[in-house]
Coordinates of C-alpha atoms in Angstrom, one line a residue:
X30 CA 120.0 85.2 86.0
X31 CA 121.1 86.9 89.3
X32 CA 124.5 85.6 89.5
X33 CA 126.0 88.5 87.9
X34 CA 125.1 90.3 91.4
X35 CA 126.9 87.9 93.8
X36 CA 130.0 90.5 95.2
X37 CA 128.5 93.6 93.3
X38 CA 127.4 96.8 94.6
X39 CA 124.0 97.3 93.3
X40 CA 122.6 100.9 93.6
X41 CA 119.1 101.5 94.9
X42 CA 117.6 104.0 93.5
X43 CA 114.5 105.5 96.2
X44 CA 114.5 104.7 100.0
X45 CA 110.4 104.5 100.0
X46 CA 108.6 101.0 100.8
X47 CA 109.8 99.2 97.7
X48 CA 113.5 100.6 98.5
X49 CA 113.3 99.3 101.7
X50 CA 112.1 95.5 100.4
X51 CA 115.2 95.0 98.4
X52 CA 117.9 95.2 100.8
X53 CA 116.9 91.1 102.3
X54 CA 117.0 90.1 99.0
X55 CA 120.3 91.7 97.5
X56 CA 122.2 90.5 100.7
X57 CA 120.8 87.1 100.2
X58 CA 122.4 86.9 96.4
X59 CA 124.9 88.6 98.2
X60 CA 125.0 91.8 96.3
X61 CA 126.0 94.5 98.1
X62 CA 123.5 97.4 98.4
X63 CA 123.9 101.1 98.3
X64 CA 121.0 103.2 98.7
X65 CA 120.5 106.7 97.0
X66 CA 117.4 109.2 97.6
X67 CA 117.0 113.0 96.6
X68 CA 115.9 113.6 100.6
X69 CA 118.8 114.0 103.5
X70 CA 116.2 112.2 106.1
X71 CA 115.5 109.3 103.7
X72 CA 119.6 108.5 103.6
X73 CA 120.0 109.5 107.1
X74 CA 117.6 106.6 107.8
X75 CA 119.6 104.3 105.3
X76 CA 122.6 105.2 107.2
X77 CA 121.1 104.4 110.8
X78 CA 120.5 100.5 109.2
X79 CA 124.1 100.4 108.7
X80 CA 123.4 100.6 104.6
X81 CA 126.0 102.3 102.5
X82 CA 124.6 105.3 100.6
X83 CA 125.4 107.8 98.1
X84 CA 123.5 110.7 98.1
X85 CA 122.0 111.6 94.7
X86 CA 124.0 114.8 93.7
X87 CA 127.2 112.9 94.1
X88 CA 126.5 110.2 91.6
X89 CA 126.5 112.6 88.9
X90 CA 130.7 111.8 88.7
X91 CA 130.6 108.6 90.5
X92 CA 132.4 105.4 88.7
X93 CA 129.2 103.9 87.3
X94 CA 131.4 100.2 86.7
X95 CA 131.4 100.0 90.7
X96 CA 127.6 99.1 90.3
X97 CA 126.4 96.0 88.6
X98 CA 122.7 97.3 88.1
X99 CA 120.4 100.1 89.6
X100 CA 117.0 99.4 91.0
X101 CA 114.9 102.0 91.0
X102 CA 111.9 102.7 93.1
X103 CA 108.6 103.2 90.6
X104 CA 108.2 107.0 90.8
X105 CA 111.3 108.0 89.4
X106 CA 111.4 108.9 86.1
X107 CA 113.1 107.7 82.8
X108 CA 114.9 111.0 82.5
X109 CA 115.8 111.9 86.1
X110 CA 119.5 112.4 86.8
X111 CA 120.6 109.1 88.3
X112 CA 118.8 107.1 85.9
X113 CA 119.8 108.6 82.8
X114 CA 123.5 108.8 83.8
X115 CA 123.6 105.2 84.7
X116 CA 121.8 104.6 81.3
X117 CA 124.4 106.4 79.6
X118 CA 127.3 104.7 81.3
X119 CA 125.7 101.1 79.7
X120 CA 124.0 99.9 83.1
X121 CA 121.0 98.0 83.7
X122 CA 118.3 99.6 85.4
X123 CA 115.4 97.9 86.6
X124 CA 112.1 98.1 88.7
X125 CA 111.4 96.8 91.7
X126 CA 108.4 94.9 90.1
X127 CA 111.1 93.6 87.6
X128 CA 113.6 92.0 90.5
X129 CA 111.3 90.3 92.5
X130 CA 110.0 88.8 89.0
X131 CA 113.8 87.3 88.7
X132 CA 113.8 86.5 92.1
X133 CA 110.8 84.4 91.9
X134 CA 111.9 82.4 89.1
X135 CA 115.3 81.5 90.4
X136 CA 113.3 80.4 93.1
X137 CA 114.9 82.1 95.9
X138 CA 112.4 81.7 98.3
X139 CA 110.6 78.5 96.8
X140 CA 109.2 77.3 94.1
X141 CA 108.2 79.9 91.7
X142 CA 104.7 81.3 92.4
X143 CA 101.6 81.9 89.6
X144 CA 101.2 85.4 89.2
X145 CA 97.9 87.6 88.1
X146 CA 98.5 90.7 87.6
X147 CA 95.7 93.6 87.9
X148 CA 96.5 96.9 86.1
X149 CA 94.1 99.8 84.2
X150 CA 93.4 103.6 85.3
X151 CA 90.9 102.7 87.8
X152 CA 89.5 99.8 89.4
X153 CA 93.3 98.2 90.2
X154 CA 92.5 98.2 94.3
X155 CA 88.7 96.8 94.1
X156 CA 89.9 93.9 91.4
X157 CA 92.8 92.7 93.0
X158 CA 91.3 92.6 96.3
X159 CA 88.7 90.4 94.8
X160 CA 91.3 88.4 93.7
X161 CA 92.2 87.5 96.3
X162 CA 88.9 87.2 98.1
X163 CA 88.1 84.3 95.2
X164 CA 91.6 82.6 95.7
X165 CA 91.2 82.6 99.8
X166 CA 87.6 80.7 99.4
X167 CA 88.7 78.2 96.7
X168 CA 91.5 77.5 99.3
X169 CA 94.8 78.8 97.7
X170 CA 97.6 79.9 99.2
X171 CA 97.8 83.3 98.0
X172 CA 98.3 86.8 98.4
X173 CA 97.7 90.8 97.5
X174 CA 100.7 92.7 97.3
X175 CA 102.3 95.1 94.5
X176 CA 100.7 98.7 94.3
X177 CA 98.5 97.9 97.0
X178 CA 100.7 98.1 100.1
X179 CA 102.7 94.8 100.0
X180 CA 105.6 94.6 98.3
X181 CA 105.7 92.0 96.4
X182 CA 109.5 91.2 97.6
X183 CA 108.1 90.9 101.2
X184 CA 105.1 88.3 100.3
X185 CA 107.2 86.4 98.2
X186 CA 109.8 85.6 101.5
X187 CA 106.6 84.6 103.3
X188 CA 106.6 81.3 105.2
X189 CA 104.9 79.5 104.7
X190 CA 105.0 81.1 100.8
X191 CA 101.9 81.6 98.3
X192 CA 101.0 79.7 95.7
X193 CA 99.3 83.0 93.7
X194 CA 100.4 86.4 93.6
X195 CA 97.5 88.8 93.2
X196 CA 99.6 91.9 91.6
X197 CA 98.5 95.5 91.3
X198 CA 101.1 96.7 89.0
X199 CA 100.9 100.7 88.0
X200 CA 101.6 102.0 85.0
X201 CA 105.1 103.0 86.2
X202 CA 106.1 99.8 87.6
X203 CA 105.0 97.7 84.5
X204 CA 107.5 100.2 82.6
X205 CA 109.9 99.3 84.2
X206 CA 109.1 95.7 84.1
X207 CA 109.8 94.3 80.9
X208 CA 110.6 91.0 81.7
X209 CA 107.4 89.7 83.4
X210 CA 105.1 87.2 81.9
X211 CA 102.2 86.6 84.5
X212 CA 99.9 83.7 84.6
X213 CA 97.5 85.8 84.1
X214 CA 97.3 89.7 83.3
X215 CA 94.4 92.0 83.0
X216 CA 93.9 95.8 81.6
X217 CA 90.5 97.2 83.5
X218 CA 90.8 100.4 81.4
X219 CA 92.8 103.2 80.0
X220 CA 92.2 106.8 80.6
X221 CA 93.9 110.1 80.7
X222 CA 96.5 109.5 83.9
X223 CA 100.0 110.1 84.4
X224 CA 101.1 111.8 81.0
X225 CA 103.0 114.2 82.7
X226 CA 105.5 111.1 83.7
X227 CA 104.9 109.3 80.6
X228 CA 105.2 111.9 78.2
X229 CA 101.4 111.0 76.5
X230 CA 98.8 108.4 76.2
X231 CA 100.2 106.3 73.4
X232 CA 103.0 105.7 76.0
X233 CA 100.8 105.7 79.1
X234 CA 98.6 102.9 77.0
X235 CA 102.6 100.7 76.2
X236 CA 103.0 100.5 79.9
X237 CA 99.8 99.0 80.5
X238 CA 99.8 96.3 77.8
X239 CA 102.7 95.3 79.4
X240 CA 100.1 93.2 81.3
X241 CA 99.4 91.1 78.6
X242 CA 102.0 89.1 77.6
X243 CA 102.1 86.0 79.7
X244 CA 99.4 82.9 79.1
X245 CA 96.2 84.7 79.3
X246 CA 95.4 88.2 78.5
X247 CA 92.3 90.0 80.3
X248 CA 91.0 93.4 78.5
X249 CA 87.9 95.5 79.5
X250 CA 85.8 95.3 76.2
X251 CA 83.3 98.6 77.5
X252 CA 86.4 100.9 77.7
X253 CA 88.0 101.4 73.9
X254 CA 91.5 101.8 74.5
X255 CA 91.7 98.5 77.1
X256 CA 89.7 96.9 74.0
X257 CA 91.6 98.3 71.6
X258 CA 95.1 96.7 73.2
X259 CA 93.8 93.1 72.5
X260 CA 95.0 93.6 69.3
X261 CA 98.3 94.2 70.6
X262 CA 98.6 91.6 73.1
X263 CA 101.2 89.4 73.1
X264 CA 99.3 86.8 75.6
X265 CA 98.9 83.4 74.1
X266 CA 95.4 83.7 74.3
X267 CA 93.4 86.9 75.1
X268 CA 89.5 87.3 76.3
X269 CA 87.4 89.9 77.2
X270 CA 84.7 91.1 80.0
X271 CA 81.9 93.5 79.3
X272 CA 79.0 94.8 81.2
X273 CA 76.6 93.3 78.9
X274 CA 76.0 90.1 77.2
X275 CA 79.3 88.1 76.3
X276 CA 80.3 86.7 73.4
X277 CA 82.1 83.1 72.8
X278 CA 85.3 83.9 75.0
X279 CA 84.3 86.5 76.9
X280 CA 82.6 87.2 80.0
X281 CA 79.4 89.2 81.1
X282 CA 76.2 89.8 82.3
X283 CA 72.8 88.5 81.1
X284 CA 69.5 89.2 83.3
X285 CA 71.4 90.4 86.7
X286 CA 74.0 87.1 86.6
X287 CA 77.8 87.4 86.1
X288 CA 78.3 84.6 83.5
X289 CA 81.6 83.1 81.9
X290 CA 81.6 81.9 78.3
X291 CA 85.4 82.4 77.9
X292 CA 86.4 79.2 79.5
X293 CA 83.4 77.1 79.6
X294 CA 80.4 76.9 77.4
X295 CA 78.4 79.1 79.8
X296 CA 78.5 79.4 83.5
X297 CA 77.0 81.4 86.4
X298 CA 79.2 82.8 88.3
X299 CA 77.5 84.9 90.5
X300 CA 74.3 87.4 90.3
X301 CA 75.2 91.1 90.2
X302 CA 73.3 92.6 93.1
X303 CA 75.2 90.6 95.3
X304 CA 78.7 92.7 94.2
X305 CA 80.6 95.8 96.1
X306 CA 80.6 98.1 95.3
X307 CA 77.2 98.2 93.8
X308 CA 76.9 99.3 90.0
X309 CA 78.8 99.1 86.5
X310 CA 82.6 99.8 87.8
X311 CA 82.2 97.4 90.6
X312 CA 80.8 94.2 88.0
X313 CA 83.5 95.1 85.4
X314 CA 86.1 94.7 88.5
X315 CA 84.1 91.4 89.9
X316 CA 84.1 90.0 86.1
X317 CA 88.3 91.2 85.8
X318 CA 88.9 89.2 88.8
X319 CA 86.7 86.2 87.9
X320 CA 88.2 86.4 84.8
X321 CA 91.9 85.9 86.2
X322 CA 90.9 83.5 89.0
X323 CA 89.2 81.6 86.0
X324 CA 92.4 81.2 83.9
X325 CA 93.9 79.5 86.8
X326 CA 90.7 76.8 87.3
X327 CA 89.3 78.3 90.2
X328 CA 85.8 76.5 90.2
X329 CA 82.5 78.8 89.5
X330 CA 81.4 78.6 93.3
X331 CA 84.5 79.7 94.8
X332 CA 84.1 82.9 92.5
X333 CA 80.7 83.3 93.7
X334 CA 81.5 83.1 97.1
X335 CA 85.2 84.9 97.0
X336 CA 82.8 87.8 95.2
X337 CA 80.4 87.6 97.9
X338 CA 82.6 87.7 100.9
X339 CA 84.3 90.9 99.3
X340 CA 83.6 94.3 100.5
X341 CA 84.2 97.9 99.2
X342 CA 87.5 99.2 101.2
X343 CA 87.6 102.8 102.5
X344 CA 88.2 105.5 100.2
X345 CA 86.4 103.8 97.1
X346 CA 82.9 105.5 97.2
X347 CA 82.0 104.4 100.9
X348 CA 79.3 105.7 102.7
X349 CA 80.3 107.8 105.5
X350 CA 77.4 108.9 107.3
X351 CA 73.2 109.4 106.1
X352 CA 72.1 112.7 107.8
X353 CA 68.5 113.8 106.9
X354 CA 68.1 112.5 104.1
X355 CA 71.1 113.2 102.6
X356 CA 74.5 110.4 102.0
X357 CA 78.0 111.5 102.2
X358 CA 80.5 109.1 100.4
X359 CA 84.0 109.0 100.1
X360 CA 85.8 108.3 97.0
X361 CA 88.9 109.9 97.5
X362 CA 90.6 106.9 95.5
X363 CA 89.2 108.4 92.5
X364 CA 92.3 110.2 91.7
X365 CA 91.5 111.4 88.0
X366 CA 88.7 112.1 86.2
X367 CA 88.0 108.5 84.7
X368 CA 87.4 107.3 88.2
X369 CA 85.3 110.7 89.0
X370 CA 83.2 109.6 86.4
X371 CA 82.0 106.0 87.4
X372 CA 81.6 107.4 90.5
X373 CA 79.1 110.2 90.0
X374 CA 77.4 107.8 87.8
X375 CA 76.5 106.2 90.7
X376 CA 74.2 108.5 91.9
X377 CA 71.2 110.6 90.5
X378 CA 72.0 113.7 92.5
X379 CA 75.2 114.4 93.4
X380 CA 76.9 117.8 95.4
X381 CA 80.4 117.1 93.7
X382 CA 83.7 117.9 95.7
X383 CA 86.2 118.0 93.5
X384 CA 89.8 119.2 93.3
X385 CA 93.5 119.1 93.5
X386 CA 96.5 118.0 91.1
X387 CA 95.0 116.8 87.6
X388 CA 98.5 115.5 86.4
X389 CA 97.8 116.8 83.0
X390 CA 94.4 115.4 82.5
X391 CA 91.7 116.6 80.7
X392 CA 88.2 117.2 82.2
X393 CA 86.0 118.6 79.6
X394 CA 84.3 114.9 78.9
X395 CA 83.9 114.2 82.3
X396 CA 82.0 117.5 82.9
X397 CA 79.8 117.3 79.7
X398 CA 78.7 113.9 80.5
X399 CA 77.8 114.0 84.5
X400 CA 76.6 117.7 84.1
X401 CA 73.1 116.2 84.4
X402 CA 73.3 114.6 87.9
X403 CA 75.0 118.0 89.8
X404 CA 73.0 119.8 92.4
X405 CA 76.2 122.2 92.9
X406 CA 80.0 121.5 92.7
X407 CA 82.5 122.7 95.4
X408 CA 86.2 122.7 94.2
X409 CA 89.1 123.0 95.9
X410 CA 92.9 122.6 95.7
X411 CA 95.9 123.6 92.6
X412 CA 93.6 123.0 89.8
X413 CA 90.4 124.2 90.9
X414 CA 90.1 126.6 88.1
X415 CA 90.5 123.9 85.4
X416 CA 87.8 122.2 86.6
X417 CA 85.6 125.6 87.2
X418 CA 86.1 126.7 83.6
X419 CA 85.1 123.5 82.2
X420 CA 81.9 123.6 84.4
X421 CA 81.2 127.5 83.1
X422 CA 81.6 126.0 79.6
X423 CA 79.6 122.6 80.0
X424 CA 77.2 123.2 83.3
X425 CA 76.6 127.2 83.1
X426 CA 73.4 126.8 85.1
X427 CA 75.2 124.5 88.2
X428 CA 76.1 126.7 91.0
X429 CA 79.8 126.3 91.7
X430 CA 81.7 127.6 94.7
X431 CA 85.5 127.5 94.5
X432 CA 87.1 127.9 97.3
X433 CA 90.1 130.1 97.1
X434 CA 91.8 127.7 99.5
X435 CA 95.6 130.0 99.3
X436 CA 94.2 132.8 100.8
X437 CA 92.2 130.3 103.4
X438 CA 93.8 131.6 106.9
X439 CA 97.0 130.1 107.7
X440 CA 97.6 129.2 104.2
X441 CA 100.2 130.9 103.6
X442 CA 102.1 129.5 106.2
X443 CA 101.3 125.9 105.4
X444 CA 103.0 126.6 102.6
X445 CA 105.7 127.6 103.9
X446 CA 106.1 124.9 106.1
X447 CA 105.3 122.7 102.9
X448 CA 108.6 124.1 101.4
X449 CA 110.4 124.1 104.3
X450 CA 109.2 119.9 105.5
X451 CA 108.4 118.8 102.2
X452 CA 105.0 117.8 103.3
X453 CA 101.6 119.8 103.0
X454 CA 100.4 120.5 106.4
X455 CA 97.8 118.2 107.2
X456 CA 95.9 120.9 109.9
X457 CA 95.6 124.0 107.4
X458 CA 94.5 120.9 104.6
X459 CA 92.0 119.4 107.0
X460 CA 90.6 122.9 107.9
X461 CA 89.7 123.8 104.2
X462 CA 88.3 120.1 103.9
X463 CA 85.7 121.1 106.7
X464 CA 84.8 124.3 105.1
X465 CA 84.3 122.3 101.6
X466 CA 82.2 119.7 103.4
X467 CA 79.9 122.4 105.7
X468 CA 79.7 124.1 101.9
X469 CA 78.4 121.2 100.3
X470 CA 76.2 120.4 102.8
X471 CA 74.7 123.6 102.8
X472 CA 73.6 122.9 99.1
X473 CA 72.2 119.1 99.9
X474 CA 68.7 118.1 100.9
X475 CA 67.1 114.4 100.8
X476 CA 67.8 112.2 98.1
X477 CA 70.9 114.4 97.2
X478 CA 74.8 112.7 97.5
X479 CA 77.7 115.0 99.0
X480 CA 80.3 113.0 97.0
X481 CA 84.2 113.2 97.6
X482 CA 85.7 112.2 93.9
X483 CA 88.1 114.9 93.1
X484 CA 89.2 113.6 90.1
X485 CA 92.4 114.8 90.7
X486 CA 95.9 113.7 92.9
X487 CA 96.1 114.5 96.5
X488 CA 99.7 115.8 97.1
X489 CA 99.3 119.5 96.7
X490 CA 97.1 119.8 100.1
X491 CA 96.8 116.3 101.6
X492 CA 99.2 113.8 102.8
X493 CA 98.2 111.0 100.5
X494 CA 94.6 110.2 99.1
X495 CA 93.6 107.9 102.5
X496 CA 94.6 111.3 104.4
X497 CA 92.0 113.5 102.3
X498 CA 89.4 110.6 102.2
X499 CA 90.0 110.3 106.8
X500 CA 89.7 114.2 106.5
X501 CA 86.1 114.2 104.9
X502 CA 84.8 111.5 106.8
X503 CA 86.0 113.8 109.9
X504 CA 84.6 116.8 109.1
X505 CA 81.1 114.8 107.9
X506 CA 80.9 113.5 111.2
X507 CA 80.9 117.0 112.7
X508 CA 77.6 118.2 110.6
X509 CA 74.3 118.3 112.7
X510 CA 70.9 118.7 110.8
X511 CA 70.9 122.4 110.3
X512 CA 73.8 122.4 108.4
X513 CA 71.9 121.0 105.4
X514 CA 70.2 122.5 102.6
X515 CA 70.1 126.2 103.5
X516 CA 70.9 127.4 100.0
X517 CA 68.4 125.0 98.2

């Protein structure tokens, strides 16, 4: 399948992470790669590794027969210049996700590995590290890579190599993977996410059933859209998980117990107080990933005790710090309002910090339904006042302070340097996190939660959502005991 590389240029669209994993590869098909970003530093970089590149502008009246395909890095779009043009001109263009699945099968770097792949709005990160929590204690070679950090380019040239491939796969890396057919595929859930890329939610919804068309499909039966994709699965046999009691072929809960009846008559597979995170989003991940690590014969105990040995990772509703009474936790991973919505769920009292680039999303549901558990709500970042508007409409009587965070001192230099580097400026963004958090606290007394789930993307303020979670769990740390609950 990858002969048709051998002496080619191949153009390689985005010098990121998953840019940087193809270059080994191509030169050991011996294709010849040329890399192409829309940023002078990212090709500069190229250049220094003694890679040929061709700076984005230029291609637009390059000779598109030179290449023999274009691999392009997830983020960019269907209908961004370089992409289009090379569609035009009758070249392939595939994902990342989409080479290293051909790489794998003509066995380039040993025989070709089983791969689950983990994909839904929310709950990607928890479920595919509990994948691979379950496959390290039933003793199989394995490992997490994908959307999670690790390419999956670098873990498959590994020595000594997996077995299994525990794959978080985005929406916009299953799009442009049409050709992979996992062992094993599961869709957690589908909510409002990435329709400014996608164009909509019919298309955002494709992408994800893209997960299930290889031997076992995985759908979350509790959300509707995950449940309403069975129908449309292509898997050669598809199952369900709920958070309640399963049906023949399906897994669920009955009297605190995780139990499978999807691949066995009925077994135990582990008791649900013993799961992080604690409550209903972190038993639908622990029954997605027993659910996968199931389809491949992983015996009952090793779930239980892959399960057990798992732990919550930072950013995914972790406690930071108890101060008088009162828990701050960090959810920063919960990057639209689906995942804003299991977590305030969570908690019977909640001071909600909130705020930043809803990518088109809606938030009039989430606000009607969790209007019930907010002390007070303190907002921050670009769409601040979509969120504040929906509160006036569906929480009149919950105090609300949004913070006017461009006319925050030294703001309007930040953003200067933003336009001038690219990059928000991570002192002026950690500043206006400490005056969110002293707000919030100032709001809280005991049995309250100051919770960080903005509901929204990071990248207008904060480096990345890890750099807004570090910069609440910073300015938390600073609080003493007078800070709290002067306004209640």
């Amino acid at each position: 399948m990858l002969e048709f590389l051998r002496g080619r240029d191949v153009l390689v669209a985005g010098w990121g992470v998953s840019g940087r994993s193809l270059i080994a590869p191509l030169r050991d098909i011996g294709a010849r790669p040329v890399v192409t970003d829309n940023g002078p530093r990212a090709l500069a970089e190229a250049a220094e590794l003694g890679l040929d590149i061709a700076p984005a502008p230029e291609l637009e009246n390059t000779d598109w027969s030179r290449f023999a395909l274009v691999i392009t890095s997830p983020g960019w779009r269907p209908d961004s210049p370089v992409l289009a043009s090379a569609v035009a001109e009758g070249i392939p263009v595939w994902g990342d996700v989409e080479f290293a699945w051909w790489v794998d099968q003509a066995r380039l770097y040993g025989p070709v590995r089983k791969w689950l792949v983990i994909t839904g709005t929310n709950g990607k990160t928890t479920t595919t590290a509990m994948t691979h929590s379950i496959l390290r204690a039933a003793g199989i070679p394995s490992v997490a890579c994908g959307n999670i950090g690790l390419p999956i380019l670098d873990a498959l040239r590994r020595s000594p190599g997996p077995q299994v491939l525990a794959v978080e796969l985005s929406s916009f890396q299953l799009h442009w993977a049409p050709s992979v057919r996992p062992e094993a595929g599961v869709v957690l859930n589908v909510a409002e996410d990435h329709l400014d890329w996608h164009g909509g939610l019919d298309a955002y919804a494709a992408a994800k059933a893209r997960a299930l068309l290889g031997r076992i499909g995985v759908v979350g039966l509790d959300d509707p859209i995950a449940a309403g994709l069975a129908r449309r699965s292509k898997a050669r046999r598809t199952i369900g998980f709920r958070i309640g009691v399963p049906a023949d072929g399906e897994l669920g809960v009955v009297d605190g117990k995780l139990l499978d009846r999807a691949f066995t008559k009925a077994a135990i597979l582990a008791e649900a107080k013993e799961i992080s995170p604690p409550g209903p989003a972190g038993i639908a991940d622990a029954l997605a990933a027993a659910s996968l690590t199931r389809a491949i014969d992983v015996a009952p105990q090793f779930v239980r005790e892959g399960l057990v040995a798992h732990k919550v990772g930072p950013h995914r509703s972790a406690l930071v710090r108890e101060l008088g009474g009162v828990e701050f936790v960090d959810d920063s991973k919960a990057t639209n309002p689906h995942a804003a919505r299991s977590s305030i769920l969570g908690h019977q009292h909640v001071i909600w910090l909130a705020g930043g680039q809803l990518k088109g999303a809606a938030v009039e549901d989430l606000v009607e339904e969790v209007a019930g558990r907010l002390v007070a709500v303190v907002l921050f970042g670009m769409d601040a006042p979509v969120i504040a508007a929906a509160l006036a409409r569906h929480a009149p009587e919950v105090p609300v302070l949004e913070l006017d965070t461009r006319d925050h001192s030294g703001m309007g230099q930040a953003l200067m340097n933003e336009a001038i580097t690219g990059r928000p400026d991570s002192d002026i963004a950690d500043a206006v996190m400490a005056r969110a958090v002293r707000a919030a606290a100032e709001f809280a007394g005991p049995g309250d939660t100051v919770l960080l789930a903005p509901a929204a993307a990071s990248l207008d303020m904060f480096t990345d959502y890890t750099h807004r979670g570090r910069s609440f769990a910073g300015a938390v740390e600073e609080l003493k005991d007078e800070d709290l609950g002067r306004r209640l």
